[in-house]
Amino acid sequence: MTDKPPTIPVTVVGGFLGAGKTTYLNHLLRTGRSRFAVLVNDFGAVNIDAGLIARHDGATMTLTNGCVCCSIGGGFLETLGRILDEKIPFDHIIIEASGVGDPWRIAEIALVEPSLHLNAVIVLADATRIAALLADPHVGDTVRNQFERCDLVLLNKTDLVDAHATRAASAAVAALREGMKIVETSEQTMPDLPQANRKTTSPFRADAVPDVADHEQQFKRWQYQRGGSFDRVRLETALRALPPQLLRLKGACTLAGDTGPSLLQMVGRDWSLTPVEAPERDILLVGVGTDDLPDPAELDRILDRALAAPPAFDHHGGLQPPAISIPLREGQIPCR
Amino acid sequence: MVVHASFHISNVNTLVLKRAELDRTTNISGVVFGTDGEPSGEIQGIAARFRVFRVLGSNPLSGNLTLEDVNRYASSACVQGVTTITDLHNDLADQTVEVYRAASRRDAFSVRLVPALASVSHTPEQAVAKLAVLKATNNDKLHYGIVKLVVDGSIQGFTARLRWPGYYNGAPNGLWYIAPEELPVIVEAYHRAGIQLHIHTNGDEATEVAIDAVEAAQIAAPRPDHRHTLQHCQMADAAQFRRMKSLGLCVNLFANHVYYWGDSHYDLTMGPERAHRLDATGTAQRIGVPYAIHSDAPVTPLSPLFTAWCAVNRISSGGRELGKATEALTVQQALAAITISAAYTLKMDHLVGSIETGKYADFAVLEEDPFDVAPEAIKDIAVWGTVVGGRVREAPRA
């Protein structure tokens, strides 16, 4: 056991109505490379391909990539509490602030809750009207407040205005305070989740840097890479035989008899296989477990039992290409 | 954990502060410090509350409504001589609906209940569909049909939206809970669906955008006798009341504020001049806007006679008269405001609110005649009990 459990990073996404918060959250959910819990104001606007949705039970949508999207309609604090009580901790919690809310108020939760740390506050701005909103007599103060303590501004919808208007919008946001970091975006060019590694903000008035445990250090990773394919029936048996310390397993593999690769995702004891379009034909899985995860060689042996007899020929009659080793960058899970 | 009646502020003891690791080094909004530099125990806001709930293991403010809760509240209503009561902001989750259904079907249930569906938890389309289903289950003591919108916060919490010159003490303007550009869209959707809206606006800027939204809806889809009602509407000026009159709006003014927060409004929030027009019942009366008065229980205690007393005497808890010459009601007007006028704002004046052949036999039974006692003594009149639908119920005594 470790003295202190790892803390989960929190990113708050704010911005006035119509700035593109939901578009950004849709993008993060669809492209999620690790297990995100995304808390949204309104499910109605979340637009995820039906094929990516594994389960939808009203208040929670579970995606095949392991991400979860929760509506905060039933009470924000209750929803967040439920997320924190999940047996398998999420890799990242992303919270959508209300269009008229102050994202910093939500970010403060990550400063006082010991199981969380604040990754970033991201505020989206609609390039077509942010300058007008900032000067609006009714909502100008509300909109200006949203930017007060953000780490990053996504100046969105820049594809809908010309370069001159984009510059004007950017200048209006930049004028709010020194050091505003602005990235221009459009629906087609949404960025991934930034790792802001906030150093400037601490929950302590004395400016002590909080002792944030490194997420990766508390978990063990295991990578399984083989040429060839799995036998479907034996794979089921092998997955059941994996030890409970393995929290999740994800990656590409091919099943004997299939023409293309599949995405294997296992969270706890639940797993799914979804056909994907990918050039890789081999097996490359990455697992994450608690720090008492058994030796990798032992885990390898369990999955090796599921390997199909190496075929001499592929289904098109050609020779199976030799196994290619794909270099893995640190912290990257090789699937899309 | 002690929760203030507003639900926005709580106090916790040293043990909870310690377990929540809230101490002199904590730097988040909502943790209030004492003169010794340590947290005083007063906490507000979402982050501090979340932390405390985690430490307590649950949110003591949530928890499911039970039949016993509803029956207990009905008894409280009887003690105060209340025969029809609103629940003016409720998500109306299935369990609540079931509890209300079960409670209201009992013959012994001693109050008529008028729940308002909270718009925040539904899109207008969802709410309209849900209300159609709920209204089909209405019975003589349960009346679904109205929707509540909350536009801004509270004056005493400095979260109400004010027009110029803003807060008297210079505090920044308050919070929008619905964006001004979104409000007309929501109002029009319900207006077109024939639903009556109850719109919370405390500050006069919020009142302004609500009146604008109803005006736009009336132009887009004229609808006679809609009776949309502004709830609280505490700082409206005469010009706003004139617009309400011409648009067919009703208003439910928070008369108890004069007593409970009148001094704060005079000293801090509105200053001497605007504090006098707080909850301008006299202006509403003169201009002819249909109006009721309320306690916002549990924010201030349930007691219509006390609320009437506030509107008649307009005196703060510190003893200062606020706008008595211009805004005070006569006893007769105040009694109408807690009976037939309140029924009118709920579109129930054909059923309750006055003693008349054809209406429910709903009465408050008082020990003294309000017209016989001094106006300063209305609040002290004892309530014997109620009659609801002809069923006599003596108020339970402690």
XYZ file of C-alpha atoms in Angstrom, chain A residues 16-17 42 73 76-78 80-82 84-85 98 100-101 104-106 108-109 111-116 129 133 137-139 141-142 149 202-206, chain B residues 20-29 33 37 46-51 53-54 59 62 91 121 123 161 173-174 176-182 205 208-209 212:
78
model
C -20.280 31.705 -22.518
C -23.223 30.163 -24.350
C -26.837 18.842 -20.907
C -28.710 17.500 -14.213
C -23.469 18.431 -9.665
C -22.003 17.550 -6.280
C -23.724 14.164 -6.221
C -18.918 14.361 -8.950
C -19.063 12.384 -5.702
C -20.155 9.304 -7.634
C -14.788 9.935 -7.185
C -16.258 6.837 -5.584
C -22.354 26.526 -17.090
C -23.115 31.881 -17.268
C -21.015 30.306 -14.503
C -12.915 29.028 -11.276
C -15.580 28.265 -8.669
C -15.590 24.678 -9.912
C -11.541 25.300 -6.557
C -12.977 21.863 -5.846
C -7.767 22.561 -4.904
C -9.450 21.432 -1.688
C -10.366 17.832 -2.462
C -7.309 15.728 -1.570
C -8.020 13.072 -4.187
C -7.899 15.666 -6.990
C -18.927 37.738 -30.957
C -20.028 40.018 -25.310
C -24.182 45.827 -20.591
C -26.001 42.775 -19.182
C -23.430 40.004 -19.432
C -19.067 41.347 -16.305
C -20.115 37.686 -16.288
C -8.104 32.874 -13.794
C -1.910 26.188 -4.976
C -4.651 25.579 -2.480
C -2.458 27.177 0.128
C -2.231 30.824 0.816
C 1.388 30.441 1.821
C -11.851 18.494 5.779
C -8.338 19.903 6.126
C -9.686 23.415 5.934
C -7.318 25.581 7.948
C -5.598 28.967 8.017
C -3.700 28.147 4.821
C -6.811 27.368 2.768
C -7.278 29.791 -0.074
C -10.555 29.175 -1.783
C -13.589 31.396 -1.874
C -11.994 33.323 8.349
C -6.967 33.902 10.973
C -19.572 24.816 -4.218
C -15.968 23.819 -3.469
C -16.119 24.155 0.313
C -19.490 22.463 0.417
C -18.274 19.564 -1.700
C -15.299 19.063 0.614
C -20.000 16.632 2.105
C -17.131 14.262 1.278
C -24.923 15.547 1.275
C -30.151 15.919 -0.568
C -37.242 18.801 -10.326
C -33.491 20.406 -15.003
C -35.508 21.518 -21.791
C -28.593 41.389 -10.767
C -23.055 42.973 -9.661
C -24.613 39.563 -9.062
C -27.182 35.317 -13.943
C -28.578 31.822 -13.552
C -30.188 32.065 -16.973
C -28.387 34.152 -19.601
C -30.379 37.205 -20.696
C -30.175 36.054 -24.329
C -31.478 32.612 -23.433
C -31.864 44.182 -13.882
C -36.008 44.094 -16.656
C -34.830 41.165 -18.807
C -38.468 42.114 -21.934
